[in-house]
PDB file of C-alpha atoms in Angstrom:
ATOM      1  CA  MET A   1     -20.221 -16.669 -19.674  1.00 41.00           C
ATOM      2  CA  ASP A   2     -18.150 -19.735 -19.127  1.00 46.00           C
ATOM      3  CA  PRO A   3     -15.728 -19.131 -16.035  1.00 49.00           C
ATOM      4  CA  ASP A   4     -13.180 -21.566 -17.416  1.00 52.00           C
ATOM      5  CA  ARG A   5     -12.985 -20.079 -20.761  1.00 53.00           C
ATOM      6  CA  GLY A   6     -10.449 -17.535 -19.866  1.00 55.00           C
ATOM      7  CA  LEU A   7      -8.285 -20.397 -18.489  1.00 58.00           C
ATOM      8  CA  ALA A   8      -8.419 -22.363 -21.848  1.00 59.00           C
ATOM      9  CA  ALA A   9      -6.998 -19.447 -23.685  1.00 79.00           C
ATOM     10  CA  THR A  10      -4.214 -18.677 -20.954  1.00 93.00           C
ATOM     11  CA  HIS A  11      -0.718 -19.846 -21.818  1.00 95.00           C
ATOM     12  CA  PHE A  12       1.030 -21.038 -18.777  1.00 96.00           C
ATOM     13  CA  LEU A  13       4.757 -21.278 -18.420  1.00 96.00           C
ATOM     14  CA  LEU A  14       5.612 -25.073 -17.747  1.00 94.00           C
ATOM     15  CA  ASP A  15       8.508 -24.230 -15.382  1.00 94.00           C
ATOM     16  CA  THR A  16       6.314 -22.635 -12.810  1.00 94.00           C
ATOM     17  CA  GLU A  17       2.697 -24.054 -13.688  1.00 94.00           C
ATOM     18  CA  TRP A  18       3.398 -27.606 -14.170  1.00 93.00           C
ATOM     19  CA  ASN A  19       1.894 -28.834 -10.937  1.00 91.00           C
ATOM     20  CA  ARG A  20      -1.355 -26.906 -11.753  1.00 93.00           C
ATOM     21  CA  LEU A  21      -1.584 -28.288 -15.214  1.00 95.00           C
ATOM     22  CA  VAL A  22      -1.170 -31.768 -14.149  1.00 93.00           C
ATOM     23  CA  ASN A  23      -3.670 -31.413 -11.154  1.00 92.00           C
ATOM     24  CA  ARG A  24      -6.394 -29.958 -13.432  1.00 94.00           C
ATOM     25  CA  TRP A  25      -5.751 -32.523 -16.324  1.00 94.00           C
ATOM     26  CA  ALA A  26      -5.943 -35.305 -13.820  1.00 92.00           C
ATOM     27  CA  SER A  27      -9.056 -33.893 -12.053  1.00 91.00           C
ATOM     28  CA  GLY A  28     -10.667 -33.517 -15.554  1.00 92.00           C
ATOM     29  CA  ILE A  29     -10.400 -37.282 -16.305  1.00 89.00           C
ATOM     30  CA  GLY A  30     -11.029 -38.563 -12.776  1.00 86.00           C
ATOM     31  CA  LEU A  31      -7.394 -39.481 -11.908  1.00 86.00           C
ATOM     32  CA  THR A  32      -5.966 -39.203  -8.236  1.00 83.00           C
ATOM     33  CA  VAL A  33      -2.805 -37.464  -7.906  1.00 86.00           C
ATOM     34  CA  ARG A  34      -0.305 -38.193  -5.012  1.00 85.00           C
ATOM     35  CA  ASP A  35       1.682 -35.169  -4.667  1.00 82.00           C
ATOM     36  CA  GLU A  36       5.075 -36.250  -3.189  1.00 80.00           C
ATOM     37  CA  SER A  37       8.241 -33.998  -2.383  1.00 73.00           C
ATOM     38  CA  THR A  38      10.055 -34.509  -5.687  1.00 74.00           C
ATOM     39  CA  HIS A  39       7.300 -35.866  -8.004  1.00 78.00           C
ATOM     40  CA  MET A  40       3.537 -36.487  -8.531  1.00 78.00           C
ATOM     41  CA  THR A  41       2.201 -39.854  -9.211  1.00 79.00           C
ATOM     42  CA  LEU A  42      -0.923 -40.764 -10.949  1.00 78.00           C
ATOM     43  CA  GLY A  43      -2.360 -44.249 -11.134  1.00 79.00           C
ATOM     44  CA  VAL A  44      -4.217 -44.770 -14.314  1.00 78.00           C
ATOM     45  CA  THR A  45      -6.913 -47.684 -14.666  1.00 66.00           C
ATOM     46  CA  ARG A  46      -7.415 -48.612 -18.262  1.00 54.00           C
ATOM     47  CA  HIS A  47     -10.686 -49.982 -19.580  1.00 49.00           C
ATOM     48  CA  PRO A  48     -11.637 -52.407 -20.665  1.00 46.00           C
ATOM     49  CA  ALA A  49     -10.939 -54.263 -17.543  1.00 49.00           C
ATOM     50  CA  ASP A  50      -8.253 -56.709 -19.253  1.00 53.00           C
ATOM     51  CA  ALA A  51      -6.154 -53.600 -20.232  1.00 58.00           C
ATOM     52  CA  GLU A  52      -3.208 -52.824 -18.026  1.00 74.00           C
ATOM     53  CA  ALA A  53      -3.168 -50.368 -15.194  1.00 84.00           C
ATOM     54  CA  LEU A  54      -0.403 -47.890 -15.771  1.00 89.00           C
ATOM     55  CA  GLU A  55       1.464 -45.633 -13.212  1.00 88.00           C
ATOM     56  CA  LEU A  56       2.644 -42.288 -14.276  1.00 89.00           C
ATOM     57  CA  HIS A  57       5.323 -40.254 -12.303  1.00 90.00           C
ATOM     58  CA  LEU A  58       5.820 -36.544 -13.448  1.00 91.00           C
ATOM     59  CA  THR A  59       8.740 -34.538 -12.279  1.00 92.00           C
ATOM     60  CA  THR A  60      11.362 -32.043 -13.506  1.00 92.00           C
ATOM     61  CA  SER A  61      14.981 -31.975 -14.234  1.00 92.00           C
ATOM     62  CA  ARG A  62      16.867 -28.809 -14.937  1.00 92.00           C
ATOM     63  CA  ARG A  63      15.192 -28.183 -18.385  1.00 95.00           C
ATOM     64  CA  PHE A  64      12.356 -30.664 -18.731  1.00 95.00           C
ATOM     65  CA  LEU A  65       9.230 -31.913 -17.301  1.00 94.00           C
ATOM     66  CA  VAL A  66       9.743 -35.809 -17.210  1.00 95.00           C
ATOM     67  CA  ALA A  67       6.670 -38.276 -17.574  1.00 94.00           C
ATOM     68  CA  PHE A  68       7.751 -41.806 -16.585  1.00 93.00           C
ATOM     69  CA  MET A  69       5.259 -44.492 -17.263  1.00 93.00           C
ATOM     70  CA  THR A  70       5.431 -48.178 -16.166  1.00 90.00           C
ATOM     71  CA  ASN A  71       2.754 -50.996 -15.879  1.00 90.00           C
ATOM     72  CA  GLY A  72       4.521 -52.063 -12.588  1.00 85.00           C
ATOM     73  CA  ARG A  73       5.531 -55.383 -13.883  1.00 88.00           C
ATOM     74  CA  SER A  74       9.147 -56.805 -12.867  1.00 90.00           C
ATOM     75  CA  LEU A  75      11.181 -58.572 -15.594  1.00 92.00           C
ATOM     76  CA  ALA A  76      12.252 -62.055 -14.417  1.00 90.00           C
ATOM     77  CA  PRO A  77      16.008 -62.692 -14.966  1.00 83.00           C
ATOM     78  CA  GLY A  78      15.431 -64.643 -18.152  1.00 88.00           C
ATOM     79  CA  GLU A  79      13.227 -61.722 -19.594  1.00 92.00           C
ATOM     80  CA  LEU A  80      15.981 -59.043 -19.593  1.00 90.00           C
ATOM     81  CA  ALA A  81      17.181 -59.695 -23.014  1.00 92.00           C
ATOM     82  CA  ARG A  82      13.503 -59.701 -24.346  1.00 95.00           C
ATOM     83  CA  GLY A  83      12.907 -56.521 -22.603  1.00 95.00           C
ATOM     84  CA  ALA A  84      15.905 -54.899 -24.236  1.00 94.00           C
ATOM     85  CA  ALA A  85      14.714 -56.142 -27.743  1.00 96.00           C
ATOM     86  CA  ALA A  86      11.384 -54.873 -27.105  1.00 96.00           C
ATOM     87  CA  ALA A  87      12.715 -51.536 -26.133  1.00 96.00           C
ATOM     88  CA  ASN A  88      15.030 -51.550 -29.203  1.00 96.00           C
ATOM     89  CA  ALA A  89      12.116 -52.454 -31.682  1.00 96.00           C
ATOM     90  CA  TRP A  90       9.598 -49.754 -30.080  1.00 97.00           C
ATOM     91  CA  ASN A  91      12.210 -47.196 -30.140  1.00 97.00           C
ATOM     92  CA  THR A  92      13.132 -47.884 -33.842  1.00 95.00           C
ATOM     93  CA  GLU A  93       9.270 -47.667 -34.823  1.00 94.00           C
ATOM     94  CA  GLN A  94       7.968 -44.933 -32.488  1.00 93.00           C
ATOM     95  CA  LEU A  95       9.213 -41.715 -31.202  1.00 81.00           C
ATOM     96  CA  THR A  96       7.399 -41.570 -27.749  1.00 90.00           C
ATOM     97  CA  PRO A  97       7.580 -42.689 -25.203  1.00 96.00           C
ATOM     98  CA  THR A  98      10.995 -43.894 -25.215  1.00 96.00           C
ATOM     99  CA  LEU A  99      11.062 -47.466 -23.733  1.00 97.00           C
ATOM    100  CA  SER A 100      13.842 -48.537 -21.572  1.00 94.00           C
ATOM    101  CA  VAL A 101      14.672 -51.295 -19.132  1.00 93.00           C
ATOM    102  CA  TRP A 102      14.654 -49.430 -15.645  1.00 88.00           C
ATOM    103  CA  ASN A 103      15.657 -50.624 -12.247  1.00 78.00           C
ATOM    104  CA  VAL A 104      13.611 -48.194 -10.250  1.00 54.00           C
ATOM    105  CA  ARG A 105      12.152 -48.362  -6.873  1.00 58.00           C
ATOM    106  CA  GLY A 106      13.242 -51.969  -6.235  1.00 66.00           C
ATOM    107  CA  THR A 107      15.876 -54.619  -7.049  1.00 76.00           C
ATOM    108  CA  ARG A 108      13.979 -56.050 -10.080  1.00 86.00           C
ATOM    109  CA  PRO A 109      14.267 -54.356 -13.701  1.00 91.00           C
ATOM    110  CA  HIS A 110      10.995 -53.380 -15.384  1.00 91.00           C
ATOM    111  CA  LEU A 111      10.138 -51.682 -18.597  1.00 94.00           C
ATOM    112  CA  GLY A 112       9.384 -47.931 -18.418  1.00 94.00           C
ATOM    113  CA  GLY A 113       8.418 -45.288 -20.963  1.00 95.00           C
ATOM    114  CA  VAL A 114       9.882 -41.662 -20.716  1.00 96.00           C
ATOM    115  CA  CYS A 115       8.305 -38.618 -22.418  1.00 96.00           C
ATOM    116  CA  THR A 116       9.498 -34.833 -21.912  1.00 96.00           C
ATOM    117  CA  LEU A 117       8.448 -31.378 -22.580  1.00 96.00           C
ATOM    118  CA  PRO A 118      10.860 -28.364 -22.097  1.00 97.00           C
ATOM    119  CA  LEU A 119      10.226 -26.254 -19.119  1.00 96.00           C
ATOM    120  CA  SER A 120      10.691 -23.118 -20.918  1.00 97.00           C
ATOM    121  CA  CYS A 121       7.400 -23.832 -23.148  1.00 96.00           C
ATOM    122  CA  ARG A 122       4.159 -22.205 -22.841  1.00 97.00           C
ATOM    123  CA  MET A 123       1.062 -23.839 -23.369  1.00 96.00           C
ATOM    124  CA  THR A 124      -2.853 -23.728 -22.644  1.00 97.00           C
ATOM    125  CA  GLN A 125      -4.463 -26.130 -20.129  1.00 96.00           C
ATOM    126  CA  GLY A 126      -6.082 -27.698 -23.248  1.00 96.00           C
ATOM    127  CA  ASP A 127      -2.752 -28.293 -25.047  1.00 97.00           C
ATOM    128  CA  PHE A 128      -1.298 -29.780 -21.914  1.00 97.00           C
ATOM    129  CA  ASP A 129      -4.495 -32.112 -21.443  1.00 96.00           C
ATOM    130  CA  ALA A 130      -4.150 -33.443 -24.949  1.00 97.00           C
ATOM    131  CA  ILE A 131      -0.284 -33.988 -24.719  1.00 97.00           C
ATOM    132  CA  ALA A 132      -0.706 -35.904 -21.265  1.00 95.00           C
ATOM    133  CA  SER A 133      -3.664 -37.810 -22.447  1.00 94.00           C
ATOM    134  CA  GLY A 134      -1.495 -38.688 -25.548  1.00 94.00           C
ATOM    135  CA  TRP A 135       1.227 -39.873 -23.380  1.00 94.00           C
ATOM    136  CA  VAL A 136      -1.087 -42.339 -21.535  1.00 91.00           C
ATOM    137  CA  GLU A 137      -2.531 -43.630 -24.694  1.00 92.00           C
ATOM    138  CA  GLN A 138       0.803 -44.188 -26.180  1.00 94.00           C
ATOM    139  CA  ALA A 139       2.065 -45.989 -23.056  1.00 93.00           C
ATOM    140  CA  ALA A 140      -0.828 -48.267 -23.217  1.00 91.00           C
ATOM    141  CA  THR A 141      -0.195 -49.125 -26.703  1.00 93.00           C
ATOM    142  CA  MET A 142       3.517 -49.616 -25.959  1.00 95.00           C
ATOM    143  CA  PHE A 143       2.967 -52.045 -23.175  1.00 94.00           C
ATOM    144  CA  ALA A 144       0.308 -53.816 -25.218  1.00 93.00           C
ATOM    145  CA  ARG A 145       2.987 -54.358 -27.831  1.00 94.00           C
ATOM    146  CA  CYS A 146       5.428 -55.601 -25.289  1.00 95.00           C
ATOM    147  CA  ARG A 147       2.726 -58.079 -24.063  1.00 93.00           C
ATOM    148  CA  GLU A 148       1.599 -59.166 -27.461  1.00 94.00           C
ATOM    149  CA  VAL A 149       5.024 -59.339 -29.469  1.00 95.00           C
ATOM    150  CA  PHE A 150       7.680 -60.053 -26.734  1.00 96.00           C
ATOM    151  CA  SER A 151       5.307 -61.768 -23.949  1.00 95.00           C
ATOM    152  CA  LEU A 152       6.405 -59.225 -21.564  1.00 93.00           C
TER     153      LEU A 152
END
């Protein structure tokens, strides 16, 4: 009998188990997790080699698990309007992640995507894995679109 089979069918409450779900998902796909006091950070190396590396920060608000994704590229002063246009275009065409111009961890703005899940939901490890992997794929598409269409 497969010892992980029982875990696959167990529904975890996101509010109390999100750290465990994130760690198992990351471990399953070979990502290193930096567990910090207020959040978890994961570096996602994309393949092929010319694809962007992404950084994923996971934290909670009062009611949500929040996934913030960035490619780490700062916007130059002359790129702010294009960044806002890229965010408007992406958000009009797509539902997730929500793309915004952020000024987090520094003085220069950058593009960031945000996805959320309600902390009150229950899900299996497999469900969480699929959602989290989907966030990474969507973010990769989002940043590729910003690069290709808006030269960002």
